[in-house]
Tab-separated table of C-alpha atoms in Angstrom:
chain	number	residue	atom	x	y	z
I	1	MET	CA	108.121	108.301	127.399
I	2	THR	CA	110.597	105.611	127.154
I	3	ASP	CA	112.829	104.592	124.436
I	4	GLN	CA	110.879	101.137	124.371
I	5	TRP	CA	107.777	103.276	123.174
I	6	ILE	CA	109.564	106.018	120.699
I	7	LEU	CA	109.345	103.991	117.446
I	8	THR	CA	105.459	103.384	118.026
I	9	TRP	CA	105.113	107.236	119.006
I	10	VAL	CA	106.709	107.893	115.599
I	11	CYS	CA	104.807	105.724	113.545
I	12	PHE	CA	101.288	105.987	115.000
I	13	LEU	CA	101.254	109.559	115.828
I	14	PRO	CA	100.295	110.645	112.116
I	15	LEU	CA	97.380	108.417	112.129
I	16	LEU	CA	96.394	109.453	115.647
I	17	GLY	CA	96.342	112.981	113.948
I	18	ALA	CA	94.301	111.993	110.880
I	19	LEU	CA	91.383	111.028	112.867
I	20	PRO	CA	90.395	114.349	114.591
I	21	ILE	CA	90.464	115.282	110.857
I	22	VAL	CA	87.345	113.510	109.847
I	23	PHE	CA	85.323	115.491	112.460
I	24	PHE	CA	86.621	119.359	111.594
I	25	PRO	CA	84.016	121.748	109.752
I	26	GLU	CA	84.539	120.801	105.734
I	27	GLY	CA	84.702	124.765	105.402
I	28	LYS	CA	87.752	125.169	107.908
I	29	ALA	CA	90.380	124.148	105.379
I	30	GLY	CA	92.866	126.422	107.082
I	31	LEU	CA	92.414	124.466	110.362
I	32	THR	CA	92.996	121.182	108.581
I	33	ARG	CA	96.116	122.382	107.340
I	34	LEU	CA	97.482	123.877	110.123
I	35	TRP	CA	96.469	120.984	111.985
I	36	SER	CA	98.086	118.342	109.524
I	37	LEU	CA	101.659	120.569	109.326
I	38	LEU	CA	101.516	120.373	113.433
I	39	VAL	CA	101.188	116.665	113.833
I	40	THR	CA	103.930	116.078	110.564
I	41	LEU	CA	106.189	118.717	112.748
I	42	VAL	CA	105.611	116.993	115.645
I	43	THR	CA	106.390	113.779	114.786
I	44	PHE	CA	109.422	114.900	112.730
I	45	LEU	CA	110.690	116.880	116.398
I	46	LEU	CA	110.172	113.321	117.812
I	47	SER	CA	111.977	111.377	115.173
I	48	LEU	CA	115.063	113.711	116.095
I	49	HIS	CA	115.352	111.804	119.075
I	50	LEU	CA	116.425	108.773	117.416
I	51	TRP	CA	119.323	110.797	115.851
I	52	PHE	CA	120.472	111.950	118.865
I	53	HIS	CA	120.160	108.475	120.891
I	54	PHE	CA	121.342	106.307	118.319
I	55	ASP	CA	124.322	104.071	119.331
I	56	GLU	CA	126.451	104.411	116.195
I	57	SER	CA	128.707	101.520	117.332
I	58	VAL	CA	125.731	98.915	117.381
I	59	ALA	CA	125.141	97.217	114.201
I	60	GLY	CA	121.830	95.772	115.093
I	61	LEU	CA	118.574	96.864	115.951
I	62	GLN	CA	117.800	99.810	118.570
I	63	PHE	CA	114.923	101.187	120.184
I	64	ILE	CA	113.249	97.318	120.025
I	65	GLN	CA	109.833	96.867	121.117
I	66	SER	CA	108.145	93.619	120.848
I	67	LEU	CA	104.613	92.421	122.123
I	68	SER	CA	102.820	89.482	121.227
I	69	TRP	CA	99.833	90.035	118.964
I	70	ILE	CA	98.814	86.799	117.152
I	71	PRO	CA	100.058	84.088	119.095
I	72	ALA	CA	98.871	81.179	117.263
I	73	ALA	CA	100.440	82.062	114.042
I	74	GLY	CA	103.631	83.352	116.137
I	75	ILE	CA	102.986	87.044	114.724
I	76	ARG	CA	104.228	89.782	117.067
I	77	TYR	CA	104.263	93.838	117.170
I	78	SER	CA	107.881	93.905	116.636
I	79	VAL	CA	109.888	97.363	115.825
I	80	GLY	CA	113.376	98.386	115.835
I	81	ILE	CA	115.576	100.190	113.865
I	82	ASP	CA	119.221	100.260	112.685
I	83	GLY	CA	121.636	102.442	110.807
I	84	ILE	CA	120.035	101.931	107.392
I	85	SER	CA	116.134	102.401	108.632
I	86	LEU	CA	117.170	105.358	111.017
I	87	LEU	CA	118.148	107.594	108.034
I	88	MET	CA	115.072	106.331	106.105
I	89	VAL	CA	112.810	107.068	109.177
I	90	LEU	CA	114.260	110.248	109.174
I	91	LEU	CA	113.703	110.987	105.654
I	92	THR	CA	110.278	110.070	105.988
I	93	THR	CA	109.739	112.472	109.058
I	94	PHE	CA	111.714	115.297	107.315
I	95	MET	CA	109.641	115.281	103.890
I	96	MET	CA	106.159	115.058	105.394
I	97	PRO	CA	106.068	118.803	106.452
I	98	LEU	CA	107.235	119.858	103.276
I	99	ALA	CA	104.795	117.978	101.447
I	100	VAL	CA	101.901	119.088	103.454
I	101	LEU	CA	103.107	122.728	102.708
I	102	SER	CA	103.556	122.028	99.260
I	103	GLY	CA	99.614	121.523	99.005
I	104	TRP	CA	98.756	124.629	100.992
I	105	ASN	CA	97.170	126.584	98.103
I	106	ALA	CA	97.263	123.796	95.493
I	107	VAL	CA	94.730	121.450	97.068
I	108	SER	CA	91.336	123.506	97.754
I	109	GLU	CA	88.664	120.836	97.377
I	110	ARG	CA	88.184	117.990	99.666
I	111	VAL	CA	90.837	119.603	102.063
I	112	ARG	CA	89.898	117.050	105.013
I	113	GLY	CA	90.213	113.824	102.848
I	114	TYR	CA	93.458	114.903	101.272
I	115	HIS	CA	95.335	115.292	104.816
I	116	PHE	CA	93.747	112.359	106.326
I	117	PHE	CA	95.292	110.054	103.558
I	118	LEU	CA	98.580	112.174	103.522
I	119	LEU	CA	99.056	111.509	107.596
I	120	MET	CA	97.735	107.812	106.979
I	121	LEU	CA	100.523	107.513	104.349
I	122	GLN	CA	102.771	108.686	106.665
I	123	THR	CA	102.059	105.937	109.238
I	124	GLY	CA	102.259	103.069	106.497
I	125	MET	CA	105.950	104.290	105.538
I	126	ILE	CA	107.185	104.756	108.646
I	127	GLY	CA	105.689	101.123	109.543
I	128	VAL	CA	107.788	99.650	106.631
I	129	PHE	CA	111.248	101.268	107.865
I	130	ILE	CA	110.957	99.963	111.604
I	131	ALA	CA	108.866	96.542	111.360
I	132	SER	CA	110.848	93.518	112.502
I	133	ASP	CA	108.094	91.166	111.973
I	134	LEU	CA	107.709	90.149	108.719
I	135	PHE	CA	103.632	89.892	108.971
I	136	LEU	CA	103.706	93.613	110.384
I	137	PHE	CA	106.268	94.514	107.636
I	138	TYR	CA	103.686	93.328	104.821
I	139	LEU	CA	100.901	94.921	106.583
I	140	PHE	CA	102.405	98.160	106.292
I	141	TRP	CA	103.723	97.782	102.901
I	142	GLU	CA	99.969	97.168	101.875
I	143	ALA	CA	98.405	99.792	104.379
I	144	MET	CA	100.751	102.459	102.352
I	145	LEU	CA	99.038	101.565	99.073
I	146	ILE	CA	95.692	102.651	99.612
I	147	PRO	CA	96.063	106.347	100.602
I	148	MET	CA	98.451	106.846	97.780
I	149	TYR	CA	95.929	105.470	95.525
I	150	PHE	CA	93.331	107.951	96.361
I	151	LEU	CA	96.043	110.842	96.481
I	152	ILE	CA	96.570	110.174	92.696
I	153	GLY	CA	92.983	109.025	91.961
I	154	ILE	CA	91.334	112.277	93.471
I	155	TRP	CA	93.773	114.993	93.707
I	156	GLY	CA	95.936	114.095	90.528
I	157	GLY	CA	96.112	115.716	87.285
I	158	GLY	CA	93.681	114.584	83.928
I	159	ARG	CA	94.852	111.505	83.418
I	160	ARG	CA	94.709	110.511	87.325
I	161	ILE	CA	92.335	107.183	87.417
I	162	TYR	CA	94.719	105.705	84.649
I	163	ALA	CA	97.764	106.778	86.703
I	164	ALA	CA	96.417	105.290	90.217
I	165	VAL	CA	95.103	102.137	88.690
I	166	LYS	CA	97.973	101.194	87.003
I	167	PHE	CA	100.376	102.263	89.997
I	168	PHE	CA	97.661	99.895	92.261
I	169	LEU	CA	98.025	96.914	90.056
I	170	PHE	CA	101.631	97.111	89.187
I	171	THR	CA	102.320	97.173	92.916
I	172	MET	CA	99.464	94.631	93.876
I	173	ALA	CA	101.235	92.015	91.280
I	174	GLY	CA	104.817	92.279	93.072
I	175	SER	CA	102.950	92.078	96.416
I	176	VAL	CA	100.937	88.973	95.501
I	177	LEU	CA	104.722	87.418	95.117
I	178	MET	CA	106.192	88.607	97.977
I	179	LEU	CA	103.209	87.413	100.286
I	180	ALA	CA	103.808	83.935	98.601
I	181	ALA	CA	107.313	84.135	99.435
I	182	ILE	CA	106.730	84.978	103.089
I	183	LEU	CA	104.296	81.958	103.780
I	184	TYR	CA	106.455	79.730	102.016
I	185	LEU	CA	109.609	80.992	104.293
I	186	VAL	CA	107.512	80.779	107.541
I	187	SER	CA	106.312	77.335	106.553
I	188	ARG	CA	109.569	76.255	106.182
I	189	HIS	CA	111.020	77.554	109.481
I	190	HIS	CA	107.911	75.739	110.855
I	191	ALA	CA	108.998	72.487	109.362
I	192	LEU	CA	112.694	72.981	110.482
I	193	SER	CA	112.098	73.916	114.058
I	194	GLY	CA	108.363	73.214	114.705
I	195	ASP	CA	107.785	77.119	115.408
I	196	TRP	CA	105.716	79.456	113.643
I	197	THR	CA	107.130	82.909	113.740
I	198	PHE	CA	107.377	85.887	111.426
I	199	ASP	CA	110.289	87.256	113.486
I	200	MET	CA	113.013	88.186	110.958
I	201	ALA	CA	115.861	87.443	113.114
I	202	ALA	CA	114.435	83.989	113.181
I	203	LEU	CA	113.587	83.411	109.665
I	204	LEU	CA	116.908	84.661	108.801
I	205	THR	CA	118.215	81.633	110.113
I	206	THR	CA	115.953	79.372	107.971
I	207	VAL	CA	117.902	76.738	105.691
I	208	LEU	CA	116.655	76.690	102.137
I	209	SER	CA	117.796	74.924	99.457
I	210	SER	CA	119.535	76.460	96.449
I	211	ARG	CA	116.388	75.927	94.239
I	212	ALA	CA	113.806	77.044	96.739
I	213	GLU	CA	116.276	80.291	97.860
I	214	THR	CA	116.440	81.367	94.213
I	215	TRP	CA	112.299	81.284	93.766
I	216	VAL	CA	112.111	83.066	97.011
I	217	PHE	CA	114.666	85.401	96.305
I	218	LEU	CA	113.015	86.358	92.997
I	219	ALA	CA	109.421	86.867	94.346
I	220	PHE	CA	110.830	89.157	96.797
I	221	ALA	CA	113.308	90.669	94.271
I	222	PHE	CA	110.143	91.191	91.552
I	223	SER	CA	108.234	92.817	94.309
I	224	PHE	CA	110.781	95.456	95.548
I	225	ALA	CA	112.159	96.100	91.724
I	226	ILE	CA	108.521	97.390	90.807
I	227	LYS	CA	108.846	99.469	93.594
I	228	VAL	CA	112.287	100.954	93.019
I	229	PRO	CA	111.391	100.949	89.860
I	230	MET	CA	113.775	99.160	87.853
I	231	PHE	CA	114.139	99.021	84.047
I	232	PRO	CA	111.941	97.265	82.995
I	233	LEU	CA	109.651	97.523	85.462
I	234	HIS	CA	109.281	101.283	85.289
I	235	THR	CA	106.309	102.258	83.504
I	236	TRP	CA	104.255	103.147	86.272
I	237	LEU	CA	106.676	105.547	87.660
I	238	PRO	CA	106.038	108.602	85.271
I	239	ASP	CA	102.287	108.327	84.815
I	240	ALA	CA	101.980	108.379	88.408
I	241	HIS	CA	104.648	111.391	88.771
I	242	VAL	CA	103.077	113.506	86.328
I	243	GLU	CA	99.397	112.699	87.292
I	244	ALA	CA	99.970	113.033	91.428
I	245	PRO	CA	99.357	116.217	93.083
I	246	THR	CA	102.662	117.923	93.964
I	247	ALA	CA	102.923	116.358	97.518
I	248	GLY	CA	102.149	113.044	95.861
I	249	SER	CA	105.166	113.376	93.548
I	250	VAL	CA	107.421	114.686	96.271
I	251	ILE	CA	106.135	111.712	98.505
I	252	LEU	CA	106.976	108.974	95.736
I	253	ALA	CA	110.255	110.497	94.910
I	254	GLY	CA	111.148	111.286	98.505
I	255	VAL	CA	110.459	108.160	100.344
I	256	LEU	CA	108.320	105.573	98.505
I	257	LEU	CA	110.685	104.757	95.633
I	258	LYS	CA	113.233	103.882	98.733
I	259	MET	CA	110.696	101.158	99.710
I	260	GLY	CA	112.306	99.187	96.879
I	261	THR	CA	115.821	99.612	97.506
I	262	TYR	CA	115.364	99.262	101.179
I	263	GLY	CA	113.631	95.948	100.515
I	264	PHE	CA	116.661	94.738	98.788
I	265	LEU	CA	119.143	95.416	101.767
I	266	ARG	CA	116.853	94.360	104.356
I	267	PHE	CA	115.685	91.294	102.484
I	268	CYS	CA	117.063	90.146	99.178
I	269	LEU	CA	120.592	90.361	100.428
I	270	PRO	CA	120.705	88.963	103.842
I	271	PHE	CA	118.175	86.504	103.581
I	272	PHE	CA	119.545	84.885	100.526
I	273	PRO	CA	122.951	86.032	99.951
I	274	ASP	CA	124.022	82.898	97.425
I	275	ALA	CA	120.942	83.865	95.272
I	276	ALA	CA	122.157	87.626	95.378
I	277	HIS	CA	125.440	86.785	94.251
I	278	HIS	CA	124.060	84.618	91.378
I	279	PHE	CA	121.550	87.371	89.772
I	280	THR	CA	123.858	90.608	90.774
I	281	PRO	CA	125.347	90.512	86.905
I	282	LEU	CA	121.696	90.555	85.703
I	283	ILE	CA	120.605	93.111	88.307
I	284	MET	CA	123.538	95.302	87.522
I	285	THR	CA	122.835	95.161	83.955
I	286	LEU	CA	119.543	96.169	84.719
I	287	ALA	CA	120.991	99.011	86.610
I	288	VAL	CA	122.829	99.964	84.073
I	289	ILE	CA	120.221	100.078	81.558
I	290	GLY	CA	117.794	101.797	83.778
I	291	ILE	CA	120.403	104.694	84.156
I	292	ILE	CA	121.466	105.401	80.530
I	293	TYR	CA	117.482	104.308	79.485
I	294	GLY	CA	116.155	106.863	82.004
I	295	ALA	CA	118.646	109.795	81.415
I	296	LEU	CA	118.055	109.414	77.245
I	297	LEU	CA	114.338	109.218	77.972
I	298	ALA	CA	114.742	112.479	80.416
I	299	LEU	CA	116.773	114.384	77.673
I	300	VAL	CA	113.774	114.144	74.889
I	301	GLN	CA	110.756	115.155	77.609
I	302	GLU	CA	108.912	118.271	76.794
I	303	ASP	CA	107.098	118.126	80.446
I	304	VAL	CA	109.421	119.382	82.967
I	305	LYS	CA	107.459	116.931	85.828
I	306	LYS	CA	108.165	114.147	83.160
I	307	LEU	CA	111.823	114.896	82.848
I	308	VAL	CA	111.861	114.933	86.433
I	309	ALA	CA	110.318	111.467	86.856
I	310	TYR	CA	112.567	109.743	84.143
I	311	SER	CA	115.413	111.202	85.961
I	312	SER	CA	114.223	109.302	88.967
I	313	VAL	CA	114.292	105.976	86.982
I	314	SER	CA	118.193	106.824	86.237
I	315	HIS	CA	119.285	108.204	89.602
I	316	LEU	CA	117.905	105.008	91.250
I	317	GLY	CA	119.742	102.679	88.928
I	318	PHE	CA	123.228	104.180	90.847
I	319	VAL	CA	121.223	102.963	93.908
I	320	MET	CA	120.647	99.602	92.927
I	321	LEU	CA	124.260	99.061	91.233
I	322	GLY	CA	125.810	100.310	94.734
I	323	ILE	CA	123.611	97.879	96.792
I	324	PHE	CA	124.396	95.029	94.294
I	325	ALA	CA	128.234	96.081	94.634
I	326	MET	CA	127.775	94.207	98.095
I	327	ASN	CA	130.974	95.929	99.714
I	328	LEU	CA	131.203	98.989	102.162
I	329	GLN	CA	131.623	101.808	99.745
I	330	GLY	CA	129.086	100.781	97.140
I	331	ILE	CA	126.317	99.814	100.058
I	332	GLU	CA	126.989	103.296	102.296
I	333	GLY	CA	126.808	105.117	98.777
I	334	GLY	CA	123.442	103.393	97.659
I	335	ILE	CA	121.986	104.362	101.223
I	336	LEU	CA	123.168	108.067	101.076
I	337	GLN	CA	122.185	108.153	97.403
I	338	MET	CA	118.632	107.213	98.298
I	339	VAL	CA	118.632	110.155	100.950
I	340	ASN	CA	120.062	112.362	98.368
I	341	HIS	CA	117.279	111.437	95.455
I	342	GLY	CA	114.927	112.202	98.268
I	343	LEU	CA	116.428	115.480	98.939
I	344	SER	CA	117.198	116.602	95.479
I	345	THR	CA	114.051	115.133	93.453
I	346	GLY	CA	111.919	116.048	96.170
I	347	ALA	CA	113.115	119.741	95.718
I	348	LEU	CA	112.763	119.693	92.107
I	349	PHE	CA	109.155	118.575	92.046
I	350	LEU	CA	108.164	121.242	94.747
I	351	LEU	CA	109.949	123.709	92.220
I	352	VAL	CA	107.880	122.266	89.446
I	353	GLY	CA	104.669	122.411	91.339
I	354	MET	CA	105.064	126.290	92.308
I	355	LEU	CA	105.577	126.945	88.684
I	356	TYR	CA	102.735	124.857	87.804
I	357	GLU	CA	100.708	126.934	90.244
I	358	ARG	CA	101.696	130.093	88.701
I	359	ARG	CA	101.285	129.145	84.778
I	360	HIS	CA	99.334	126.119	84.698
I	361	THR	CA	101.215	124.398	82.394
I	362	ARG	CA	104.489	122.252	82.749
I	363	LEU	CA	105.845	122.428	79.146
I	364	ILE	CA	109.553	123.665	78.761
I	365	GLU	CA	108.490	125.719	75.627
I	366	ASP	CA	106.219	127.573	77.842
I	367	PHE	CA	108.806	129.033	79.852
I	368	GLY	CA	112.391	130.838	79.299
I	369	GLY	CA	113.736	133.695	80.784
I	370	LEU	CA	112.275	133.372	84.040
I	371	ALA	CA	115.598	134.304	85.909
I	372	ARG	CA	114.664	137.801	84.908
I	373	VAL	CA	111.620	138.017	86.767
I	374	MET	CA	112.075	135.135	89.539
I	375	PRO	CA	115.638	135.379	90.893
I	376	LEU	CA	115.117	133.555	94.078
I	377	TYR	CA	113.304	130.650	92.169
I	378	THR	CA	116.207	130.538	89.763
I	379	LEU	CA	118.615	130.477	92.728
I	380	PHE	CA	116.673	127.566	94.588
I	381	LEU	CA	116.415	125.590	91.177
I	382	LEU	CA	119.756	126.077	89.998
I	383	ILE	CA	120.890	124.036	93.560
I	384	ALA	CA	118.402	121.489	93.409
I	385	THR	CA	119.726	120.719	89.650
I	386	PHE	CA	123.330	120.921	90.663
I	387	SER	CA	122.482	118.658	93.533
I	388	SER	CA	120.704	116.278	91.239
I	389	ILE	CA	123.857	115.984	88.945
I	390	GLY	CA	126.296	115.458	91.440
I	391	LEU	CA	128.192	118.644	91.662
I	392	PRO	CA	130.838	118.463	94.163
I	393	GLY	CA	129.830	120.269	97.588
I	394	LEU	CA	126.333	119.166	97.129
I	395	ASN	CA	125.052	115.758	98.366
I	396	GLY	CA	124.572	113.920	95.147
I	397	PHE	CA	128.388	113.823	94.498
I	398	ILE	CA	129.201	111.983	97.596
I	399	GLY	CA	126.642	109.210	97.227
I	400	GLU	CA	127.539	109.039	93.444
I	401	PHE	CA	131.283	108.789	94.129
I	402	LEU	CA	131.155	106.127	96.965
I	403	ILE	CA	128.625	104.149	94.697
I	404	LEU	CA	130.820	104.236	91.546
I	405	LEU	CA	133.859	103.394	93.750
I	406	GLY	CA	132.406	100.501	95.257
I	407	THR	CA	131.420	98.986	91.936
I	408	PHE	CA	134.374	99.782	90.186
I	409	ARG	CA	135.973	97.529	92.756
I	410	VAL	CA	133.960	94.454	91.900
I	411	ALA	CA	132.873	95.601	87.937
I	412	MET	CA	134.577	97.686	86.154
I	413	LEU	CA	132.554	97.836	83.087
I	414	PRO	CA	129.131	98.482	85.007
I	415	ALA	CA	131.028	101.457	86.364
I	416	ILE	CA	132.377	102.750	83.431
I	417	LEU	CA	128.921	102.669	81.511
I	418	ALA	CA	127.020	104.041	84.724
I	419	ALA	CA	129.667	106.803	84.678
I	420	SER	CA	128.097	107.871	81.255
I	421	GLY	CA	124.840	108.418	83.292
I	422	VAL	CA	126.236	111.092	85.474
I	423	VAL	CA	127.494	113.193	82.094
I	424	LEU	CA	124.003	112.395	80.660
I	425	GLY	CA	122.526	113.749	83.673
I	426	ALA	CA	124.070	116.675	83.576
I	427	VAL	CA	123.088	117.302	79.765
I	428	TYR	CA	119.400	117.098	80.507
I	429	MET	CA	119.261	118.937	83.639
I	430	LEU	CA	121.332	121.724	82.509
I	431	TRP	CA	119.727	121.976	79.029
I	432	MET	CA	116.283	121.975	80.737
I	433	VAL	CA	117.413	124.819	83.242
I	434	GLN	CA	118.873	126.732	80.420
I	435	ARG	CA	115.388	126.707	78.263
I	436	VAL	CA	113.556	127.244	81.641
I	437	LEU	CA	115.264	130.131	83.061
I	438	PHE	CA	117.491	131.938	80.635
I	439	GLY	CA	117.202	133.109	77.193
I	440	PRO	CA	114.877	135.761	76.397
I	441	ILE	CA	111.513	135.891	77.729
I	442	ARG	CA	109.218	134.344	75.018
I	443	HIS	CA	105.748	134.782	76.401
I	444	GLU	CA	104.193	137.577	77.977
I	445	GLU	CA	102.567	135.757	80.737
I	446	ASN	CA	105.909	135.060	82.226
I	447	ARG	CA	106.631	138.933	82.512
I	448	VAL	CA	104.591	139.245	85.523
I	449	LEU	CA	105.288	135.816	87.511
I	450	LYS	CA	105.917	136.582	90.796
I	451	ASP	CA	108.848	135.136	92.717
I	452	LEU	CA	108.607	132.722	95.481
I	453	THR	CA	106.948	133.704	98.796
I	454	PRO	CA	108.209	133.646	102.211
I	455	ARG	CA	106.291	130.275	102.880
I	456	GLU	CA	107.949	128.747	99.464
I	457	TRP	CA	111.273	129.570	99.933
I	458	GLY	CA	110.838	128.737	103.647
I	459	LEU	CA	109.737	125.421	102.507
I	460	LEU	CA	112.489	124.815	100.237
I	461	LEU	CA	115.503	126.430	102.619
I	462	PRO	CA	115.713	123.426	105.078
I	463	VAL	CA	115.940	120.934	102.098
I	464	VAL	CA	118.910	123.076	100.601
I	465	LEU	CA	121.133	123.352	103.623
I	466	LEU	CA	120.665	119.610	104.243
I	467	MET	CA	121.915	119.292	100.626
I	468	PHE	CA	125.075	121.268	101.586
I	469	TRP	CA	125.432	119.474	104.741
I	470	ILE	CA	125.555	116.134	103.414
I	471	GLY	CA	127.730	117.483	100.470
I	472	LEU	CA	130.306	119.376	102.697
I	473	TYR	CA	130.307	117.219	105.977
I	474	PRO	CA	128.696	113.439	105.151
I	475	LYS	CA	130.669	111.874	107.928
I	476	PRO	CA	127.553	112.323	110.535
I	477	PHE	CA	125.399	110.359	108.102
I	478	LEU	CA	128.144	107.700	107.102
I	479	ARG	CA	128.724	106.670	110.932
I	480	LYS	CA	125.248	106.258	111.509
I	481	MET	CA	124.881	103.618	109.297
I	482	ASP	CA	128.544	102.353	108.964
I	483	ALA	CA	128.099	99.482	111.786
I	484	SER	CA	125.130	97.889	110.216
I	485	VAL	CA	126.252	98.110	106.748
I	486	LYS	CA	129.417	96.621	107.687
I	487	ALA	CA	127.656	93.994	109.475
I	488	LEU	CA	125.255	93.307	106.402
I	489	VAL	CA	128.262	92.889	104.109
I	490	GLU	CA	129.944	90.547	106.280
I	491	GLN	CA	126.543	88.293	106.169
I	492	VAL	CA	126.245	88.586	102.734
I	493	SER	CA	130.183	87.804	101.700
I	494	GLY	CA	130.641	85.538	104.585
I	495	GLU	CA	133.906	87.330	105.345
I	496	PRO	CA	135.015	90.114	107.711
I	497	VAL	CA	135.093	93.568	106.605
I	498	ALA	CA	138.460	95.536	107.153
I	499	ALA	CA	137.005	98.535	109.593
I	500	PRO	CA	137.412	101.812	108.046
I	501	HIS	CA	137.111	103.340	110.903
I	502	ALA	CA	139.394	103.052	114.333
I	503	GLN	CA	138.155	102.419	117.591
I	504	ASP	CA	137.855	105.170	120.124
I	505	PRO	CA	139.408	103.996	123.599
I	506	HIS	CA	137.608	105.796	125.736
I	507	THR	CA	134.004	105.724	124.270
I	508	GLY	CA	134.275	102.345	122.421
I	509	HIS	CA	132.552	104.062	119.429
I	510	THR	CA	133.890	104.114	116.070
I	511	VAL	CA	135.560	106.948	114.887
I	512	PRO	CA	136.851	107.754	111.235
I	513	GLU	CA	140.580	107.404	110.539
I	514	GLY	CA	142.775	110.689	111.337
I	515	GLU	CA	140.144	111.941	113.849
C-alpha cells in the first residue's frame, strides 16, 4: 500500500467491513460484534501510519490522492490531511472501537443493523475530515446524518423518535444553507476563471465582494454552529444525547460535534477572513453565553447524562472562543480541546452507560455511596471528572489554558467571563460526583452493584492513558498541528506569525525552544 491510498483505506475500510454484516445470520450477535470490533481496530491501526509518517514541518495537505470523478462539473475524488485534520481522523478511529465495545451487552436487538450503521457512520465522519473537494466534503457531511438518525431513532430511549427527528431537522436546515453557499462559491469561481471546480484550494482564491462574503460566511457559519452546537442553536443536543444509545452519545460527543468546529477552521476562517473578523465579537459573545449558560443548566440537572450533555455546550463554547481568538495559542488550544472533549466527555458517557446497564436509571438521586461498592468505577469516574474540569496534569487543563491565553491577548473581557465557566464546571461536576459516589448508600439496590468488569475497565484504560499523556506531555500533539495552524493564522491575519519553535539545522523540522 502506498501513502497515496492510505486515506482511502482508512476512510472506506469501515464501510467495506459493514457490507458482510448484512449476510451474517441474525442469531449470531457475537459474531457481528466481534467482526465490527475487528474492523474498527484494524482501521485504528491503519490510521497510526498517518501519525508516524506525518511531516510536522509541512503546513499543507499530505497523503494526497486526487482522481477525476465527475469531470463535467469539475468534481474530483480528492483527499488529504494537514495537522488539523490528522488529529480529528485519529480521534475518530480511536473512539470507534470504544463505541463498539460500549454496546457489547447493551444492544441485544437488531444487532446487525446497529453495527452496520456504526461502521457506515465511521466512514462518513472520516470522510468529512479528509475531503479536499467541496462536493466530496458535502457528500460525507450528509452521509453521516443517516446512520446517526437510525442509531438514535431505533436503539435510543423512550423519546428516541422525537430526538432523532429533531437532530435530523436541525442538521438538515444548516446543510441546505451550506449547499447554497457552496453552489454560489463555485459559480462565482466559474464566472471569474471560466473553470468549474470544487477543489478547495482553487476556491480559496475566489474573490468575493464584501456583501457576498458576508452572506456566504453566514450560510457556512449557521450550518457549523448547529453542529457545534452554539447557543442558541444547541437545543437538539441534550435530547439527542439523552435518547441515544451509549455508543451514539460517545460518538456524538467524541466526534460529531467536532464537525462544526472543524468547519469553522477549514472554511469560515480561511475562505472569508474579513467576514470572520467582522463577526468575531458576536461569535465570542455567543461562545461566552454558551459557556456560562451550559454550565448553569448542567448545574440543575437531575439526570447524569443530561448533565454531561449540557457540559458539552459549555466546553465547546471554549473551543469556539479559542478559534475566534485567531492567534496561535487560541487555535491550537481550541483544536487540542476538541480532542480533549472527545476523550473526557466520551469517557463520562461510557461511565454513565455502565451505570445505566446496572440500575436502568440515570437520576442522580437514585445513587449515592457507590464508592463503597464500586471502587474501580469510582477511580475512573473521578479521573474523567478531573479531566473534564481541567485539573492540571490532565488533558483538559492544557487546552483551556491555551484558549484563555489566546483569548486574553485579543479580548480581555470574554476571557475573564469564560474563566468563570471553569469554576462553574468544577462546581457542577464535583457536586454530581459527590452525590453519586460518596455519602451513605440510600438505596438497597446499590449495595449489590458489581464493580467494573475486565471488558469495561479495559475499555476505559486507553482513554485515561491518553488523558494523562496529553496532560503531562502535550508537545507531540501540538507539534503535529503547529505548522498548519501557523499557516492558517497568517492566512486570516495577513501577517507573518512569529515562529514559536526553532528550526532543527539537521532535519529542517521545527522543534520547540529549549529542546
